[in-house]
């Protein structure tokens, strides 16, 4: 049985206490039990990837806005960080290895890229919004992360650089798993995405074995849309 990373009695720094509470009260109860993942969440400082205007939200169980003064609008447009427990569960289920080359679609502030980079050989992260791409590069540089490359690009339409990949992560929701991204998986690779439409979305894990793709949907959640990916067409008569 995994023990807590620390005890509340040993934490005097309020930021460290908030981080501890996030891990023990939000993330661990959501079936994130991989000790390496929990330890990584304690090491990578989430607060360093949150804009100063929203610093009080860094450890809350919400989607943290990243741009502008209207928090609800930022989340609606997908300019936000996923909930901490969702990020942690994705990281656990993808089982990143030290030799993995990872592609992330939707960099945001760079936090997930930092988590991935600590476990993988290299991360390429695509962000469609220029302001967010610049923010992520600065955050990753300040955090000392050197094996994550942020590029401003449209992950739904632009050519994908440096493929194929061992792991592909979509840091936002899509209506369906993009076939073009599946083609970028190596044999044995995994793609993780939150798939569906409100009120029903599921984390979908697709594994490639030769020319076959096996899909499981182990848990439900809701997440903002990634910009640019197609929506299902409505009924026509």
mmCIF file of N, CA and C in Angstrom, residues 36-95:
data_model
loop_
_atom_site.group_PDB
_atom_site.id
_atom_site.type_symbol
_atom_site.label_atom_id
_atom_site.label_comp_id
_atom_site.label_asym_id
_atom_site.label_seq_id
_atom_site.Cartn_x
_atom_site.Cartn_y
_atom_site.Cartn_z
ATOM 1 N N UNK A 36 5.138 6.939 -8.456
ATOM 2 C CA UNK A 36 5.999 7.802 -9.276
ATOM 3 C C UNK A 36 5.230 9.008 -9.792
ATOM 4 N N UNK A 37 3.962 8.808 -10.172
ATOM 5 C CA UNK A 37 3.138 9.928 -10.624
ATOM 6 C C UNK A 37 2.859 10.883 -9.479
ATOM 7 N N UNK A 38 2.506 10.357 -8.317
ATOM 8 C CA UNK A 38 2.232 11.213 -7.162
ATOM 9 C C UNK A 38 3.467 12.007 -6.754
ATOM 10 N N UNK A 39 4.609 11.353 -6.791
ATOM 11 C CA UNK A 39 5.862 12.042 -6.440
ATOM 12 C C UNK A 39 6.164 13.142 -7.448
ATOM 13 N N UNK A 40 5.908 12.877 -8.728
ATOM 14 C CA UNK A 40 6.152 13.879 -9.769
ATOM 15 C C UNK A 40 5.279 15.114 -9.561
ATOM 16 N N UNK A 41 4.034 14.905 -9.146
ATOM 17 C CA UNK A 41 3.130 16.030 -8.884
ATOM 18 C C UNK A 41 3.624 16.884 -7.733
ATOM 19 N N UNK A 42 4.368 16.281 -6.825
ATOM 20 C CA UNK A 42 4.950 17.039 -5.722
ATOM 21 C C UNK A 42 6.202 17.798 -6.159
ATOM 22 N N UNK A 43 6.869 17.303 -7.208
ATOM 23 C CA UNK A 43 8.129 17.895 -7.669
ATOM 24 C C UNK A 43 7.890 19.040 -8.660
ATOM 25 N N UNK A 44 7.000 18.818 -9.634
ATOM 26 C CA UNK A 44 6.718 19.840 -10.648
ATOM 27 C C UNK A 44 5.757 20.859 -10.043
ATOM 28 N N UNK A 45 6.176 22.086 -9.916
ATOM 29 C CA UNK A 45 5.423 23.115 -9.198
ATOM 30 C C UNK A 45 4.296 23.672 -10.060
ATOM 31 N N UNK A 46 3.103 23.190 -9.820
ATOM 32 C CA UNK A 46 1.965 23.606 -10.638
ATOM 33 C C UNK A 46 1.757 25.126 -10.603
ATOM 34 N N UNK A 47 2.031 25.725 -9.464
ATOM 35 C CA UNK A 47 1.802 27.163 -9.320
ATOM 36 C C UNK A 47 2.687 27.985 -10.263
ATOM 37 N N UNK A 48 3.808 27.412 -10.719
ATOM 38 C CA UNK A 48 4.677 28.117 -11.650
ATOM 39 C C UNK A 48 4.068 28.208 -13.060
ATOM 40 N N UNK A 49 3.027 27.434 -13.319
ATOM 41 C CA UNK A 49 2.418 27.393 -14.642
ATOM 42 C C UNK A 49 1.043 28.068 -14.666
ATOM 43 N N UNK A 50 0.705 28.764 -13.592
ATOM 44 C CA UNK A 50 -0.578 29.463 -13.476
ATOM 45 C C UNK A 50 -0.331 30.965 -13.562
ATOM 46 N N UNK A 51 -1.080 31.704 -14.383
ATOM 47 C CA UNK A 51 -0.889 33.159 -14.455
ATOM 48 C C UNK A 51 -1.107 33.803 -13.086
ATOM 49 N N UNK A 52 -0.353 34.863 -12.777
ATOM 50 C CA UNK A 52 -0.489 35.521 -11.464
ATOM 51 C C UNK A 52 -1.933 35.902 -11.122
ATOM 52 N N UNK A 53 -2.718 36.293 -12.116
ATOM 53 C CA UNK A 53 -4.100 36.712 -11.848
ATOM 54 C C UNK A 53 -4.942 35.574 -11.289
ATOM 55 N N UNK A 54 -4.524 34.335 -11.550
ATOM 56 C CA UNK A 54 -5.303 33.179 -11.108
ATOM 57 C C UNK A 54 -4.507 32.290 -10.150
ATOM 58 N N UNK A 55 -3.501 32.857 -9.505
ATOM 59 C CA UNK A 55 -2.625 32.063 -8.638
ATOM 60 C C UNK A 55 -3.378 31.383 -7.495
ATOM 61 N N UNK A 56 -4.460 31.999 -7.038
ATOM 62 C CA UNK A 56 -5.220 31.406 -5.928
ATOM 63 C C UNK A 56 -5.931 30.118 -6.345
ATOM 64 N N UNK A 57 -6.032 29.867 -7.671
ATOM 65 C CA UNK A 57 -6.726 28.682 -8.171
ATOM 66 C C UNK A 57 -5.775 27.522 -8.474
ATOM 67 N N UNK A 58 -4.481 27.702 -8.251
ATOM 68 C CA UNK A 58 -3.478 26.753 -8.740
ATOM 69 C C UNK A 58 -3.745 25.318 -8.299
ATOM 70 N N UNK A 59 -4.243 25.126 -7.097
ATOM 71 C CA UNK A 59 -4.408 23.770 -6.573
ATOM 72 C C UNK A 59 -5.873 23.379 -6.414
ATOM 73 N N UNK A 60 -6.778 24.175 -6.972
ATOM 74 C CA UNK A 60 -8.204 23.872 -6.858
ATOM 75 C C UNK A 60 -8.618 22.809 -7.871
ATOM 76 N N UNK A 61 -9.713 22.132 -7.568
ATOM 77 C CA UNK A 61 -10.243 21.090 -8.435
ATOM 78 C C UNK A 61 -11.122 21.723 -9.516
ATOM 79 N N UNK A 62 -10.499 22.588 -10.321
ATOM 80 C CA UNK A 62 -11.208 23.300 -11.380
ATOM 81 C C UNK A 62 -10.262 23.452 -12.569
ATOM 82 N N UNK A 63 -10.830 23.890 -13.698
ATOM 83 C CA UNK A 63 -10.017 24.244 -14.852
ATOM 84 C C UNK A 63 -9.552 25.684 -14.679
ATOM 85 N N UNK A 64 -8.265 25.895 -14.581
ATOM 86 C CA UNK A 64 -7.709 27.217 -14.298
ATOM 87 C C UNK A 64 -7.598 28.024 -15.594
ATOM 88 N N UNK A 65 -8.197 29.224 -15.654
ATOM 89 C CA UNK A 65 -8.083 30.070 -16.850
ATOM 90 C C UNK A 65 -6.639 30.503 -17.074
ATOM 91 N N UNK A 66 -6.304 30.733 -18.342
ATOM 92 C CA UNK A 66 -4.938 31.117 -18.675
ATOM 93 C C UNK A 66 -4.831 32.469 -19.355
ATOM 94 N N UNK A 67 -5.890 32.931 -20.015
ATOM 95 C CA UNK A 67 -5.832 34.195 -20.756
ATOM 96 C C UNK A 67 -7.021 35.080 -20.396
ATOM 97 N N UNK A 68 -6.774 36.399 -20.410
ATOM 98 C CA UNK A 68 -7.863 37.356 -20.268
ATOM 99 C C UNK A 68 -8.351 37.534 -18.849
ATOM 100 N N UNK A 69 -9.341 38.393 -18.697
ATOM 101 C CA UNK A 69 -9.896 38.725 -17.391
ATOM 102 C C UNK A 69 -11.224 38.022 -17.108
ATOM 103 N N UNK A 70 -11.768 37.349 -18.115
ATOM 104 C CA UNK A 70 -13.040 36.661 -17.958
ATOM 105 C C UNK A 70 -12.762 35.169 -17.841
ATOM 106 N N UNK A 71 -12.823 34.659 -16.607
ATOM 107 C CA UNK A 71 -12.449 33.269 -16.358
ATOM 108 C C UNK A 71 -13.355 32.296 -17.111
ATOM 109 N N UNK A 72 -14.655 32.537 -17.098
ATOM 110 C CA UNK A 72 -15.586 31.629 -17.759
ATOM 111 C C UNK A 72 -15.349 31.602 -19.269
ATOM 112 N N UNK A 73 -15.080 32.762 -19.842
ATOM 113 C CA UNK A 73 -14.823 32.831 -21.280
ATOM 114 C C UNK A 73 -13.531 32.105 -21.633
ATOM 115 N N UNK A 74 -12.503 32.243 -20.803
ATOM 116 C CA UNK A 74 -11.237 31.567 -21.067
ATOM 117 C C UNK A 74 -11.424 30.053 -21.085
ATOM 118 N N UNK A 75 -12.189 29.533 -20.130
ATOM 119 C CA UNK A 75 -12.435 28.089 -20.079
ATOM 120 C C UNK A 75 -13.264 27.656 -21.288
ATOM 121 N N UNK A 76 -14.276 28.454 -21.642
ATOM 122 C CA UNK A 76 -15.136 28.107 -22.786
ATOM 123 C C UNK A 76 -14.325 28.017 -24.078
ATOM 124 N N UNK A 77 -13.335 28.885 -24.226
ATOM 125 C CA UNK A 77 -12.508 28.902 -25.428
ATOM 126 C C UNK A 77 -11.381 27.872 -25.389
ATOM 127 N N UNK A 78 -11.282 27.140 -24.282
ATOM 128 C CA UNK A 78 -10.217 26.156 -24.154
ATOM 129 C C UNK A 78 -8.894 26.732 -23.713
ATOM 130 N N UNK A 79 -8.889 27.985 -23.258
ATOM 131 C CA UNK A 79 -7.667 28.623 -22.765
ATOM 132 C C UNK A 79 -7.554 28.374 -21.263
ATOM 133 N N UNK A 80 -7.345 27.122 -20.904
ATOM 134 C CA UNK A 80 -7.359 26.753 -19.488
ATOM 135 C C UNK A 80 -6.544 25.490 -19.264
ATOM 136 N N UNK A 81 -6.205 25.257 -18.003
ATOM 137 C CA UNK A 81 -5.559 24.016 -17.592
ATOM 138 C C UNK A 81 -6.638 23.018 -17.203
ATOM 139 N N UNK A 82 -6.401 21.748 -17.490
ATOM 140 C CA UNK A 82 -7.316 20.714 -17.037
ATOM 141 C C UNK A 82 -7.271 20.610 -15.515
ATOM 142 N N UNK A 83 -8.295 20.006 -14.940
ATOM 143 C CA UNK A 83 -8.301 19.784 -13.495
ATOM 144 C C UNK A 83 -7.093 18.925 -13.104
ATOM 145 N N UNK A 84 -6.496 19.167 -11.939
ATOM 146 C CA UNK A 84 -5.312 18.398 -11.537
ATOM 147 C C UNK A 84 -5.534 16.892 -11.539
ATOM 148 N N UNK A 85 -6.693 16.432 -11.062
ATOM 149 C CA UNK A 85 -6.944 14.986 -11.008
ATOM 150 C C UNK A 85 -7.050 14.384 -12.409
ATOM 151 N N UNK A 86 -7.546 15.160 -13.369
ATOM 152 C CA UNK A 86 -7.639 14.670 -14.747
ATOM 153 C C UNK A 86 -6.243 14.548 -15.350
ATOM 154 N N UNK A 87 -5.420 15.569 -15.150
ATOM 155 C CA UNK A 87 -4.039 15.515 -15.653
ATOM 156 C C UNK A 87 -3.297 14.316 -15.063
ATOM 157 N N UNK A 88 -3.467 14.100 -13.767
ATOM 158 C CA UNK A 88 -2.762 13.010 -13.089
ATOM 159 C C UNK A 88 -3.226 11.645 -13.586
ATOM 160 N N UNK A 89 -4.525 11.509 -13.778
ATOM 161 C CA UNK A 89 -5.055 10.214 -14.228
ATOM 162 C C UNK A 89 -4.603 9.914 -15.655
ATOM 163 N N UNK A 90 -4.583 10.929 -16.510
ATOM 164 C CA UNK A 90 -4.079 10.739 -17.870
ATOM 165 C C UNK A 90 -2.623 10.280 -17.829
ATOM 166 N N UNK A 91 -1.826 10.960 -17.029
ATOM 167 C CA UNK A 91 -0.401 10.626 -16.931
ATOM 168 C C UNK A 91 -0.218 9.188 -16.442
ATOM 169 N N UNK A 92 -0.999 8.788 -15.461
ATOM 170 C CA UNK A 92 -0.896 7.424 -14.939
ATOM 171 C C UNK A 92 -1.269 6.393 -16.005
ATOM 172 N N UNK A 93 -2.371 6.631 -16.717
ATOM 173 C CA UNK A 93 -2.864 5.634 -17.664
ATOM 174 C C UNK A 93 -1.977 5.494 -18.891
ATOM 175 N N UNK A 94 -1.263 6.548 -19.266
ATOM 176 C CA UNK A 94 -0.397 6.484 -20.443
ATOM 177 C C UNK A 94 0.903 5.736 -20.186
ATOM 178 N N UNK A 95 1.268 5.561 -18.915
ATOM 179 C CA UNK A 95 2.448 4.765 -18.549
ATOM 180 C C UNK A 95 3.689 5.178 -19.355
#
